[in-house]
């Protein structure tokens, strides 16, 4: 039996009755944002969560792959490596020979990941350079920095070699809205390291239930 597609389409109930409804719905969706196809693409692609991973200065490809793998495995969303970016010169503190983490985060905020189709994203930078944070006139070196629910984060391998993966998970945890662990679970990697490697070593690759409940992206 030969199928007459054209006739089928002409008489199809879908074309006659449902298509106008579909078009109306599409018009509604696109009018929420901007008109046209790009508006529709926005609506569609905004649903996909992506974490962009970028390196600042030389970082071994194995380390980048390892970070991507552990984030994907642990948090379940897609990680895309967007390659290397330069550390912003304006973030360098020549006195202490460290990069001011906050300024690097500001720099990441203005960065275009060069990816057309992913709008719901966060960016995590990996570096081997020493980074610091400050409180008034007090400055101290840190392993990573990210704000609660923030879209930018940085992890530096300078002050830790073996602790790197836990700090990656810790900073991404902050980006997902998880504050420092207040549930007294020693093994939870969201415990505040207070700049001490020994606290990081006490934690496991484990996120306690309380912290997990606070996660959102
Ligand atoms: Zn916890
Ligand atoms: Zn923290």
mmCIF file with all atom_site columns, C-alpha atoms and ligand atoms in Angstrom:
data_model
loop_
_atom_site.group_PDB
_atom_site.id
_atom_site.type_symbol
_atom_site.label_atom_id
_atom_site.label_alt_id
_atom_site.label_comp_id
_atom_site.label_asym_id
_atom_site.label_entity_id
_atom_site.label_seq_id
_atom_site.pdbx_PDB_ins_code
_atom_site.Cartn_x
_atom_site.Cartn_y
_atom_site.Cartn_z
_atom_site.occupancy
_atom_site.B_iso_or_equiv
_atom_site.pdbx_formal_charge
_atom_site.auth_seq_id
_atom_site.auth_comp_id
_atom_site.auth_asym_id
_atom_site.auth_atom_id
_atom_site.pdbx_PDB_model_num
ATOM   1   C  CA  . UNK A 1 1   ? 0.000  0.000  0.000  1.00 0.00 ? 1   UNK A CA  1
ATOM   2   C  CA  . UNK A 1 2   ? 1.360  3.370  -0.972 1.00 0.00 ? 2   UNK A CA  1
ATOM   3   C  CA  . UNK A 1 3   ? 1.018  6.164  1.535  1.00 0.00 ? 3   UNK A CA  1
ATOM   4   C  CA  . UNK A 1 4   ? -0.166 9.443  0.031  1.00 0.00 ? 4   UNK A CA  1
ATOM   5   C  CA  . UNK A 1 5   ? 1.659  11.842 2.353  1.00 0.00 ? 5   UNK A CA  1
ATOM   6   C  CA  . UNK A 1 6   ? 0.340  14.994 0.743  1.00 0.00 ? 6   UNK A CA  1
ATOM   7   C  CA  . UNK A 1 7   ? -3.254 13.900 1.020  1.00 0.00 ? 7   UNK A CA  1
ATOM   8   C  CA  . UNK A 1 8   ? -2.697 12.699 4.503  1.00 0.00 ? 8   UNK A CA  1
ATOM   9   C  CA  . UNK A 1 9   ? -1.336 16.075 5.484  1.00 0.00 ? 9   UNK A CA  1
ATOM   10  C  CA  . UNK A 1 10  ? -4.150 17.939 3.760  1.00 0.00 ? 10  UNK A CA  1
ATOM   11  C  CA  . UNK A 1 11  ? -6.798 16.033 5.621  1.00 0.00 ? 11  UNK A CA  1
ATOM   12  C  CA  . UNK A 1 12  ? -4.900 15.618 8.783  1.00 0.00 ? 12  UNK A CA  1
ATOM   13  C  CA  . UNK A 1 13  ? -6.651 16.672 11.930 1.00 0.00 ? 13  UNK A CA  1
ATOM   14  C  CA  . UNK A 1 14  ? -3.282 17.797 13.233 1.00 0.00 ? 14  UNK A CA  1
ATOM   15  C  CA  . UNK A 1 15  ? -2.835 20.349 10.467 1.00 0.00 ? 15  UNK A CA  1
ATOM   16  C  CA  . UNK A 1 16  ? -6.417 21.577 10.599 1.00 0.00 ? 16  UNK A CA  1
ATOM   17  C  CA  . UNK A 1 17  ? -6.939 21.856 14.301 1.00 0.00 ? 17  UNK A CA  1
ATOM   18  C  CA  . UNK A 1 18  ? -3.800 21.367 16.282 1.00 0.00 ? 18  UNK A CA  1
ATOM   19  C  CA  . UNK A 1 19  ? -1.300 23.330 14.239 1.00 0.00 ? 19  UNK A CA  1
ATOM   20  C  CA  . UNK A 1 20  ? -2.934 26.712 14.911 1.00 0.00 ? 20  UNK A CA  1
ATOM   21  C  CA  . UNK A 1 21  ? -2.864 25.865 18.606 1.00 0.00 ? 21  UNK A CA  1
ATOM   22  C  CA  . UNK A 1 22  ? 0.793  24.890 18.415 1.00 0.00 ? 22  UNK A CA  1
ATOM   23  C  CA  . UNK A 1 23  ? 1.601  28.104 16.580 1.00 0.00 ? 23  UNK A CA  1
ATOM   24  C  CA  . UNK A 1 24  ? -0.302 30.091 19.181 1.00 0.00 ? 24  UNK A CA  1
ATOM   25  C  CA  . UNK A 1 25  ? 1.688  28.387 21.936 1.00 0.00 ? 25  UNK A CA  1
ATOM   26  C  CA  . UNK A 1 26  ? 4.988  29.053 20.156 1.00 0.00 ? 26  UNK A CA  1
ATOM   27  C  CA  . UNK A 1 27  ? 3.987  32.712 19.759 1.00 0.00 ? 27  UNK A CA  1
ATOM   28  C  CA  . UNK A 1 28  ? 3.214  32.846 23.456 1.00 0.00 ? 28  UNK A CA  1
ATOM   29  C  CA  . UNK A 1 29  ? 6.565  31.306 24.384 1.00 0.00 ? 29  UNK A CA  1
ATOM   30  C  CA  . UNK A 1 30  ? 8.582  33.580 22.165 1.00 0.00 ? 30  UNK A CA  1
ATOM   31  C  CA  . UNK A 1 31  ? 6.672  36.676 23.224 1.00 0.00 ? 31  UNK A CA  1
ATOM   32  C  CA  . UNK A 1 32  ? 7.807  35.986 26.785 1.00 0.00 ? 32  UNK A CA  1
ATOM   33  C  CA  . UNK A 1 33  ? 11.374 36.653 25.709 1.00 0.00 ? 33  UNK A CA  1
ATOM   34  C  CA  . UNK A 1 34  ? 12.241 38.065 22.368 1.00 0.00 ? 34  UNK A CA  1
ATOM   35  C  CA  . UNK A 1 35  ? 10.350 37.405 19.188 1.00 0.00 ? 35  UNK A CA  1
ATOM   36  C  CA  . UNK A 1 36  ? 11.344 34.923 16.542 1.00 0.00 ? 36  UNK A CA  1
ATOM   37  C  CA  . UNK A 1 37  ? 13.330 31.723 16.469 1.00 0.00 ? 37  UNK A CA  1
ATOM   38  C  CA  . UNK A 1 38  ? 16.069 32.901 18.813 1.00 0.00 ? 38  UNK A CA  1
ATOM   39  C  CA  . UNK A 1 39  ? 13.438 33.485 21.500 1.00 0.00 ? 39  UNK A CA  1
ATOM   40  C  CA  . UNK A 1 40  ? 12.248 29.934 21.091 1.00 0.00 ? 40  UNK A CA  1
ATOM   41  C  CA  . UNK A 1 41  ? 15.813 28.636 21.245 1.00 0.00 ? 41  UNK A CA  1
ATOM   42  C  CA  . UNK A 1 42  ? 16.330 30.602 24.449 1.00 0.00 ? 42  UNK A CA  1
ATOM   43  C  CA  . UNK A 1 43  ? 13.320 28.973 26.056 1.00 0.00 ? 43  UNK A CA  1
ATOM   44  C  CA  . UNK A 1 44  ? 14.517 25.556 24.947 1.00 0.00 ? 44  UNK A CA  1
ATOM   45  C  CA  . UNK A 1 45  ? 18.180 25.829 25.827 1.00 0.00 ? 45  UNK A CA  1
ATOM   46  C  CA  . UNK A 1 46  ? 17.725 27.675 29.123 1.00 0.00 ? 46  UNK A CA  1
ATOM   47  C  CA  . UNK A 1 47  ? 16.628 24.360 30.545 1.00 0.00 ? 47  UNK A CA  1
ATOM   48  C  CA  . UNK A 1 48  ? 19.998 22.738 30.088 1.00 0.00 ? 48  UNK A CA  1
ATOM   49  C  CA  . UNK A 1 49  ? 22.422 23.251 32.919 1.00 0.00 ? 49  UNK A CA  1
ATOM   50  C  CA  . UNK A 1 50  ? 26.049 23.491 31.979 1.00 0.00 ? 50  UNK A CA  1
ATOM   51  C  CA  . UNK A 1 51  ? 29.166 24.208 33.945 1.00 0.00 ? 51  UNK A CA  1
ATOM   52  C  CA  . UNK A 1 52  ? 31.929 25.708 31.848 1.00 0.00 ? 52  UNK A CA  1
ATOM   53  C  CA  . UNK A 1 53  ? 35.407 24.825 32.932 1.00 0.00 ? 53  UNK A CA  1
ATOM   54  C  CA  . UNK A 1 54  ? 38.210 27.161 31.973 1.00 0.00 ? 54  UNK A CA  1
ATOM   55  C  CA  . UNK A 1 55  ? 41.895 27.133 32.833 1.00 0.00 ? 55  UNK A CA  1
ATOM   56  C  CA  . UNK A 1 56  ? 43.860 30.242 33.744 1.00 0.00 ? 56  UNK A CA  1
ATOM   57  C  CA  . UNK A 1 57  ? 47.555 29.765 33.168 1.00 0.00 ? 57  UNK A CA  1
ATOM   58  C  CA  . UNK A 1 58  ? 49.012 26.289 32.635 1.00 0.00 ? 58  UNK A CA  1
ATOM   59  C  CA  . UNK A 1 59  ? 47.012 23.479 34.218 1.00 0.00 ? 59  UNK A CA  1
ATOM   60  C  CA  . UNK A 1 60  ? 47.624 19.854 33.271 1.00 0.00 ? 60  UNK A CA  1
ATOM   61  C  CA  . UNK A 1 61  ? 44.948 18.409 30.958 1.00 0.00 ? 61  UNK A CA  1
ATOM   62  C  CA  . UNK A 1 62  ? 44.630 15.425 33.323 1.00 0.00 ? 62  UNK A CA  1
ATOM   63  C  CA  . UNK A 1 63  ? 43.682 17.740 36.155 1.00 0.00 ? 63  UNK A CA  1
ATOM   64  C  CA  . UNK A 1 64  ? 41.049 19.479 34.031 1.00 0.00 ? 64  UNK A CA  1
ATOM   65  C  CA  . UNK A 1 65  ? 39.607 16.133 32.931 1.00 0.00 ? 65  UNK A CA  1
ATOM   66  C  CA  . UNK A 1 66  ? 39.629 14.910 36.503 1.00 0.00 ? 66  UNK A CA  1
ATOM   67  C  CA  . UNK A 1 67  ? 37.785 18.001 37.726 1.00 0.00 ? 67  UNK A CA  1
ATOM   68  C  CA  . UNK A 1 68  ? 35.209 17.705 34.918 1.00 0.00 ? 68  UNK A CA  1
ATOM   69  C  CA  . UNK A 1 69  ? 34.680 14.034 35.659 1.00 0.00 ? 69  UNK A CA  1
ATOM   70  C  CA  . UNK A 1 70  ? 34.252 14.455 39.393 1.00 0.00 ? 70  UNK A CA  1
ATOM   71  C  CA  . UNK A 1 71  ? 31.770 17.351 38.965 1.00 0.00 ? 71  UNK A CA  1
ATOM   72  C  CA  . UNK A 1 72  ? 29.717 15.477 36.373 1.00 0.00 ? 72  UNK A CA  1
ATOM   73  C  CA  . UNK A 1 73  ? 29.697 12.314 38.396 1.00 0.00 ? 73  UNK A CA  1
ATOM   74  C  CA  . UNK A 1 74  ? 28.858 14.018 41.639 1.00 0.00 ? 74  UNK A CA  1
ATOM   75  C  CA  . UNK A 1 75  ? 26.427 16.759 40.625 1.00 0.00 ? 75  UNK A CA  1
ATOM   76  C  CA  . UNK A 1 76  ? 25.004 15.177 37.488 1.00 0.00 ? 76  UNK A CA  1
ATOM   77  C  CA  . UNK A 1 77  ? 25.047 18.141 35.084 1.00 0.00 ? 77  UNK A CA  1
ATOM   78  C  CA  . UNK A 1 78  ? 27.148 18.578 31.990 1.00 0.00 ? 78  UNK A CA  1
ATOM   79  C  CA  . UNK A 1 79  ? 30.621 20.064 32.185 1.00 0.00 ? 79  UNK A CA  1
ATOM   80  C  CA  . UNK A 1 80  ? 32.121 21.637 29.105 1.00 0.00 ? 80  UNK A CA  1
ATOM   81  C  CA  . UNK A 1 81  ? 35.784 22.537 28.857 1.00 0.00 ? 81  UNK A CA  1
ATOM   82  C  CA  . UNK A 1 82  ? 36.077 25.895 27.087 1.00 0.00 ? 82  UNK A CA  1
ATOM   83  C  CA  . UNK A 1 83  ? 39.865 25.937 27.144 1.00 0.00 ? 83  UNK A CA  1
ATOM   84  C  CA  . UNK A 1 84  ? 42.329 28.434 28.480 1.00 0.00 ? 84  UNK A CA  1
ATOM   85  C  CA  . UNK A 1 85  ? 41.896 32.052 29.439 1.00 0.00 ? 85  UNK A CA  1
ATOM   86  C  CA  . UNK A 1 86  ? 44.519 34.458 30.685 1.00 0.00 ? 86  UNK A CA  1
ATOM   87  C  CA  . UNK A 1 87  ? 44.533 35.480 34.307 1.00 0.00 ? 87  UNK A CA  1
ATOM   88  C  CA  . UNK A 1 88  ? 43.491 39.131 34.306 1.00 0.00 ? 88  UNK A CA  1
ATOM   89  C  CA  . UNK A 1 89  ? 46.476 41.397 34.917 1.00 0.00 ? 89  UNK A CA  1
ATOM   90  C  CA  . UNK A 1 90  ? 44.355 43.758 37.012 1.00 0.00 ? 90  UNK A CA  1
ATOM   91  C  CA  . UNK A 1 91  ? 43.840 40.915 39.503 1.00 0.00 ? 91  UNK A CA  1
ATOM   92  C  CA  . UNK A 1 92  ? 47.569 40.531 40.229 1.00 0.00 ? 92  UNK A CA  1
ATOM   93  C  CA  . UNK A 1 93  ? 48.916 41.804 43.503 1.00 0.00 ? 93  UNK A CA  1
ATOM   94  C  CA  . UNK A 1 94  ? 52.637 42.364 42.922 1.00 0.00 ? 94  UNK A CA  1
ATOM   95  C  CA  . UNK A 1 95  ? 53.332 42.863 46.654 1.00 0.00 ? 95  UNK A CA  1
ATOM   96  C  CA  . UNK A 1 96  ? 52.125 39.421 47.686 1.00 0.00 ? 96  UNK A CA  1
ATOM   97  C  CA  . UNK A 1 97  ? 52.630 37.806 44.271 1.00 0.00 ? 97  UNK A CA  1
ATOM   98  C  CA  . UNK A 1 98  ? 49.123 36.439 44.310 1.00 0.00 ? 98  UNK A CA  1
ATOM   99  C  CA  . UNK A 1 99  ? 45.990 36.948 42.264 1.00 0.00 ? 99  UNK A CA  1
ATOM   100 C  CA  . UNK A 1 100 ? 43.024 38.529 44.046 1.00 0.00 ? 100 UNK A CA  1
ATOM   101 C  CA  . UNK A 1 101 ? 40.341 35.837 43.668 1.00 0.00 ? 101 UNK A CA  1
ATOM   102 C  CA  . UNK A 1 102 ? 37.478 38.319 43.819 1.00 0.00 ? 102 UNK A CA  1
ATOM   103 C  CA  . UNK A 1 103 ? 38.828 40.244 40.836 1.00 0.00 ? 103 UNK A CA  1
ATOM   104 C  CA  . UNK A 1 104 ? 39.216 37.019 38.895 1.00 0.00 ? 104 UNK A CA  1
ATOM   105 C  CA  . UNK A 1 105 ? 35.550 36.219 39.607 1.00 0.00 ? 105 UNK A CA  1
ATOM   106 C  CA  . UNK A 1 106 ? 34.599 39.701 38.336 1.00 0.00 ? 106 UNK A CA  1
ATOM   107 C  CA  . UNK A 1 107 ? 36.593 38.996 35.208 1.00 0.00 ? 107 UNK A CA  1
ATOM   108 C  CA  . UNK A 1 108 ? 34.793 35.670 34.714 1.00 0.00 ? 108 UNK A CA  1
ATOM   109 C  CA  . UNK A 1 109 ? 31.462 37.458 35.035 1.00 0.00 ? 109 UNK A CA  1
ATOM   110 C  CA  . UNK A 1 110 ? 32.209 39.522 31.956 1.00 0.00 ? 110 UNK A CA  1
ATOM   111 C  CA  . UNK A 1 111 ? 33.563 36.585 29.990 1.00 0.00 ? 111 UNK A CA  1
ATOM   112 C  CA  . UNK A 1 112 ? 31.750 35.236 26.952 1.00 0.00 ? 112 UNK A CA  1
ATOM   113 C  CA  . UNK A 1 113 ? 31.983 31.439 27.015 1.00 0.00 ? 113 UNK A CA  1
ATOM   114 C  CA  . UNK A 1 114 ? 31.629 31.504 23.231 1.00 0.00 ? 114 UNK A CA  1
ATOM   115 C  CA  . UNK A 1 115 ? 28.810 29.001 23.261 1.00 0.00 ? 115 UNK A CA  1
ATOM   116 C  CA  . UNK A 1 116 ? 25.588 30.052 21.555 1.00 0.00 ? 116 UNK A CA  1
ATOM   117 C  CA  . UNK A 1 117 ? 23.222 27.552 22.990 1.00 0.00 ? 117 UNK A CA  1
ATOM   118 C  CA  . UNK A 1 118 ? 23.709 27.290 26.719 1.00 0.00 ? 118 UNK A CA  1
ATOM   119 C  CA  . UNK A 1 119 ? 22.247 30.033 28.786 1.00 0.00 ? 119 UNK A CA  1
ATOM   120 C  CA  . UNK A 1 120 ? 21.803 28.435 32.181 1.00 0.00 ? 120 UNK A CA  1
ATOM   121 C  CA  . UNK A 1 121 ? 25.445 28.171 33.056 1.00 0.00 ? 121 UNK A CA  1
ATOM   122 C  CA  . UNK A 1 122 ? 28.129 28.643 35.641 1.00 0.00 ? 122 UNK A CA  1
ATOM   123 C  CA  . UNK A 1 123 ? 31.857 29.087 35.059 1.00 0.00 ? 123 UNK A CA  1
ATOM   124 C  CA  . UNK A 1 124 ? 34.590 27.508 37.140 1.00 0.00 ? 124 UNK A CA  1
ATOM   125 C  CA  . UNK A 1 125 ? 38.219 28.535 36.582 1.00 0.00 ? 125 UNK A CA  1
ATOM   126 C  CA  . UNK A 1 126 ? 41.112 26.244 37.457 1.00 0.00 ? 126 UNK A CA  1
ATOM   127 C  CA  . UNK A 1 127 ? 44.573 27.649 38.028 1.00 0.00 ? 127 UNK A CA  1
ATOM   128 C  CA  . UNK A 1 128 ? 47.925 26.657 39.509 1.00 0.00 ? 128 UNK A CA  1
ATOM   129 C  CA  . UNK A 1 129 ? 48.687 30.261 40.461 1.00 0.00 ? 129 UNK A CA  1
ATOM   130 C  CA  . UNK A 1 130 ? 48.384 31.384 44.060 1.00 0.00 ? 130 UNK A CA  1
ATOM   131 C  CA  . UNK A 1 131 ? 45.152 33.244 44.824 1.00 0.00 ? 131 UNK A CA  1
ATOM   132 C  CA  . UNK A 1 132 ? 44.099 35.285 47.819 1.00 0.00 ? 132 UNK A CA  1
ATOM   133 C  CA  . UNK A 1 133 ? 41.139 36.871 49.479 1.00 0.00 ? 133 UNK A CA  1
ATOM   134 C  CA  . UNK A 1 134 ? 40.945 39.772 51.892 1.00 0.00 ? 134 UNK A CA  1
ATOM   135 C  CA  . UNK A 1 135 ? 39.009 41.233 54.761 1.00 0.00 ? 135 UNK A CA  1
ATOM   136 C  CA  . UNK A 1 136 ? 39.870 44.876 55.189 1.00 0.00 ? 136 UNK A CA  1
ATOM   137 C  CA  . UNK A 1 137 ? 43.635 44.998 55.410 1.00 0.00 ? 137 UNK A CA  1
ATOM   138 C  CA  . UNK A 1 138 ? 44.042 41.319 56.150 1.00 0.00 ? 138 UNK A CA  1
ATOM   139 C  CA  . UNK A 1 139 ? 44.905 39.194 53.122 1.00 0.00 ? 139 UNK A CA  1
ATOM   140 C  CA  . UNK A 1 140 ? 45.317 35.463 53.040 1.00 0.00 ? 140 UNK A CA  1
ATOM   141 C  CA  . UNK A 1 141 ? 45.936 32.795 50.450 1.00 0.00 ? 141 UNK A CA  1
ATOM   142 C  CA  . UNK A 1 142 ? 43.016 30.498 49.623 1.00 0.00 ? 142 UNK A CA  1
ATOM   143 C  CA  . UNK A 1 143 ? 42.447 27.246 47.749 1.00 0.00 ? 143 UNK A CA  1
ATOM   144 C  CA  . UNK A 1 144 ? 39.272 28.444 46.102 1.00 0.00 ? 144 UNK A CA  1
ATOM   145 C  CA  . UNK A 1 145 ? 36.512 31.026 46.114 1.00 0.00 ? 145 UNK A CA  1
ATOM   146 C  CA  . UNK A 1 146 ? 32.866 31.065 45.072 1.00 0.00 ? 146 UNK A CA  1
ATOM   147 C  CA  . UNK A 1 147 ? 29.772 32.813 46.409 1.00 0.00 ? 147 UNK A CA  1
ATOM   148 C  CA  . UNK A 1 148 ? 26.507 31.197 47.464 1.00 0.00 ? 148 UNK A CA  1
ATOM   149 C  CA  . UNK A 1 149 ? 24.471 30.685 44.332 1.00 0.00 ? 149 UNK A CA  1
ATOM   150 C  CA  . UNK A 1 150 ? 27.165 32.509 42.358 1.00 0.00 ? 150 UNK A CA  1
ATOM   151 C  CA  . UNK A 1 151 ? 27.771 31.817 38.698 1.00 0.00 ? 151 UNK A CA  1
ATOM   152 C  CA  . UNK A 1 152 ? 31.548 32.104 38.920 1.00 0.00 ? 152 UNK A CA  1
ATOM   153 C  CA  . UNK A 1 153 ? 34.102 30.186 40.927 1.00 0.00 ? 153 UNK A CA  1
ATOM   154 C  CA  . UNK A 1 154 ? 37.829 29.588 41.053 1.00 0.00 ? 154 UNK A CA  1
ATOM   155 C  CA  . UNK A 1 155 ? 39.968 26.753 42.401 1.00 0.00 ? 155 UNK A CA  1
ATOM   156 C  CA  . UNK A 1 156 ? 43.741 27.011 42.704 1.00 0.00 ? 156 UNK A CA  1
ATOM   157 C  CA  . UNK A 1 157 ? 45.997 23.995 42.935 1.00 0.00 ? 157 UNK A CA  1
ATOM   158 C  CA  . UNK A 1 158 ? 48.829 26.114 44.351 1.00 0.00 ? 158 UNK A CA  1
ATOM   159 C  CA  . UNK A 1 159 ? 48.189 25.349 48.028 1.00 0.00 ? 159 UNK A CA  1
ATOM   160 C  CA  . UNK A 1 160 ? 47.071 21.775 47.640 1.00 0.00 ? 160 UNK A CA  1
ATOM   161 C  CA  . UNK A 1 161 ? 47.931 18.972 45.403 1.00 0.00 ? 161 UNK A CA  1
ATOM   162 C  CA  . UNK A 1 162 ? 45.976 15.982 46.739 1.00 0.00 ? 162 UNK A CA  1
ATOM   163 C  CA  . UNK A 1 163 ? 43.051 18.066 48.003 1.00 0.00 ? 163 UNK A CA  1
ATOM   164 C  CA  . UNK A 1 164 ? 42.229 19.504 44.626 1.00 0.00 ? 164 UNK A CA  1
ATOM   165 C  CA  . UNK A 1 165 ? 39.163 17.383 43.827 1.00 0.00 ? 165 UNK A CA  1
ATOM   166 C  CA  . UNK A 1 166 ? 37.508 18.005 47.177 1.00 0.00 ? 166 UNK A CA  1
ATOM   167 C  CA  . UNK A 1 167 ? 38.004 21.747 46.822 1.00 0.00 ? 167 UNK A CA  1
ATOM   168 C  CA  . UNK A 1 168 ? 36.523 21.560 43.297 1.00 0.00 ? 168 UNK A CA  1
ATOM   169 C  CA  . UNK A 1 169 ? 33.407 19.912 44.739 1.00 0.00 ? 169 UNK A CA  1
ATOM   170 C  CA  . UNK A 1 170 ? 33.349 22.363 47.663 1.00 0.00 ? 170 UNK A CA  1
ATOM   171 C  CA  . UNK A 1 171 ? 33.412 25.516 45.489 1.00 0.00 ? 171 UNK A CA  1
ATOM   172 C  CA  . UNK A 1 172 ? 30.846 24.093 43.045 1.00 0.00 ? 172 UNK A CA  1
ATOM   173 C  CA  . UNK A 1 173 ? 28.731 23.336 46.132 1.00 0.00 ? 173 UNK A CA  1
ATOM   174 C  CA  . UNK A 1 174 ? 28.798 27.067 47.003 1.00 0.00 ? 174 UNK A CA  1
ATOM   175 C  CA  . UNK A 1 175 ? 27.828 27.901 43.412 1.00 0.00 ? 175 UNK A CA  1
ATOM   176 C  CA  . UNK A 1 176 ? 24.838 25.605 43.899 1.00 0.00 ? 176 UNK A CA  1
ATOM   177 C  CA  . UNK A 1 177 ? 23.729 27.577 46.948 1.00 0.00 ? 177 UNK A CA  1
ATOM   178 C  CA  . UNK A 1 178 ? 25.194 25.331 49.652 1.00 0.00 ? 178 UNK A CA  1
ATOM   179 C  CA  . UNK A 1 179 ? 26.749 27.228 52.569 1.00 0.00 ? 179 UNK A CA  1
ATOM   180 C  CA  . UNK A 1 180 ? 29.393 25.751 54.860 1.00 0.00 ? 180 UNK A CA  1
ATOM   181 C  CA  . UNK A 1 181 ? 28.166 22.617 56.551 1.00 0.00 ? 181 UNK A CA  1
ATOM   182 C  CA  . UNK A 1 182 ? 26.284 23.398 59.766 1.00 0.00 ? 182 UNK A CA  1
ATOM   183 C  CA  . UNK A 1 183 ? 25.262 19.813 60.405 1.00 0.00 ? 183 UNK A CA  1
ATOM   184 C  CA  . UNK A 1 184 ? 28.398 18.775 62.243 1.00 0.00 ? 184 UNK A CA  1
ATOM   185 C  CA  . UNK A 1 185 ? 29.187 16.045 59.764 1.00 0.00 ? 185 UNK A CA  1
ATOM   186 C  CA  . UNK A 1 186 ? 32.973 15.847 59.807 1.00 0.00 ? 186 UNK A CA  1
ATOM   187 C  CA  . UNK A 1 187 ? 33.092 13.880 56.556 1.00 0.00 ? 187 UNK A CA  1
ATOM   188 C  CA  . UNK A 1 188 ? 31.017 16.437 54.591 1.00 0.00 ? 188 UNK A CA  1
ATOM   189 C  CA  . UNK A 1 189 ? 33.190 18.297 52.082 1.00 0.00 ? 189 UNK A CA  1
ATOM   190 C  CA  . UNK A 1 190 ? 31.171 21.494 52.626 1.00 0.00 ? 190 UNK A CA  1
ATOM   191 C  CA  . UNK A 1 191 ? 32.878 21.982 56.008 1.00 0.00 ? 191 UNK A CA  1
ATOM   192 C  CA  . UNK A 1 192 ? 34.673 25.340 56.238 1.00 0.00 ? 192 UNK A CA  1
ATOM   193 C  CA  . UNK A 1 193 ? 38.366 24.582 55.674 1.00 0.00 ? 193 UNK A CA  1
ATOM   194 C  CA  . UNK A 1 194 ? 39.281 27.875 57.408 1.00 0.00 ? 194 UNK A CA  1
ATOM   195 C  CA  . UNK A 1 195 ? 42.340 27.899 55.182 1.00 0.00 ? 195 UNK A CA  1
ATOM   196 C  CA  . UNK A 1 196 ? 43.599 24.677 56.761 1.00 0.00 ? 196 UNK A CA  1
ATOM   197 C  CA  . UNK A 1 197 ? 44.497 21.685 54.681 1.00 0.00 ? 197 UNK A CA  1
ATOM   198 C  CA  . UNK A 1 198 ? 44.020 19.375 57.668 1.00 0.00 ? 198 UNK A CA  1
ATOM   199 C  CA  . UNK A 1 199 ? 40.285 20.163 57.736 1.00 0.00 ? 199 UNK A CA  1
ATOM   200 C  CA  . UNK A 1 200 ? 40.014 19.319 54.034 1.00 0.00 ? 200 UNK A CA  1
ATOM   201 C  CA  . UNK A 1 201 ? 41.819 16.026 54.719 1.00 0.00 ? 201 UNK A CA  1
ATOM   202 C  CA  . UNK A 1 202 ? 39.251 15.111 57.362 1.00 0.00 ? 202 UNK A CA  1
ATOM   203 C  CA  . UNK A 1 203 ? 36.424 15.375 54.842 1.00 0.00 ? 203 UNK A CA  1
ATOM   204 C  CA  . UNK A 1 204 ? 35.468 12.617 52.417 1.00 0.00 ? 204 UNK A CA  1
ATOM   205 C  CA  . UNK A 1 205 ? 33.926 12.665 48.948 1.00 0.00 ? 205 UNK A CA  1
ATOM   206 C  CA  . UNK A 1 206 ? 30.661 13.031 50.754 1.00 0.00 ? 206 UNK A CA  1
ATOM   207 C  CA  . UNK A 1 207 ? 27.915 15.650 50.892 1.00 0.00 ? 207 UNK A CA  1
ATOM   208 C  CA  . UNK A 1 208 ? 25.685 15.249 53.949 1.00 0.00 ? 208 UNK A CA  1
ATOM   209 C  CA  . UNK A 1 209 ? 21.889 15.125 53.576 1.00 0.00 ? 209 UNK A CA  1
ATOM   210 C  CA  . UNK A 1 210 ? 21.419 18.576 55.128 1.00 0.00 ? 210 UNK A CA  1
ATOM   211 C  CA  . UNK A 1 211 ? 23.789 20.200 52.636 1.00 0.00 ? 211 UNK A CA  1
ATOM   212 C  CA  . UNK A 1 212 ? 22.295 18.215 49.781 1.00 0.00 ? 212 UNK A CA  1
ATOM   213 C  CA  . UNK A 1 213 ? 18.827 19.588 50.652 1.00 0.00 ? 213 UNK A CA  1
ATOM   214 C  CA  . UNK A 1 214 ? 20.172 23.141 50.216 1.00 0.00 ? 214 UNK A CA  1
ATOM   215 C  CA  . UNK A 1 215 ? 21.382 22.524 46.680 1.00 0.00 ? 215 UNK A CA  1
ATOM   216 C  CA  . UNK A 1 216 ? 19.785 24.385 43.769 1.00 0.00 ? 216 UNK A CA  1
ATOM   217 C  CA  . UNK A 1 217 ? 20.736 25.179 40.174 1.00 0.00 ? 217 UNK A CA  1
HETATM 218 ZN ZN1 . LIG B 2 .   ? 27.201 19.084 55.176 1.00 0.00 ? 1   LIG B ZN1 1
HETATM 219 ZN ZN1 . LIG B 2 .   ? 33.686 27.402 51.423 1.00 0.00 ? 2   LIG B ZN1 1
#
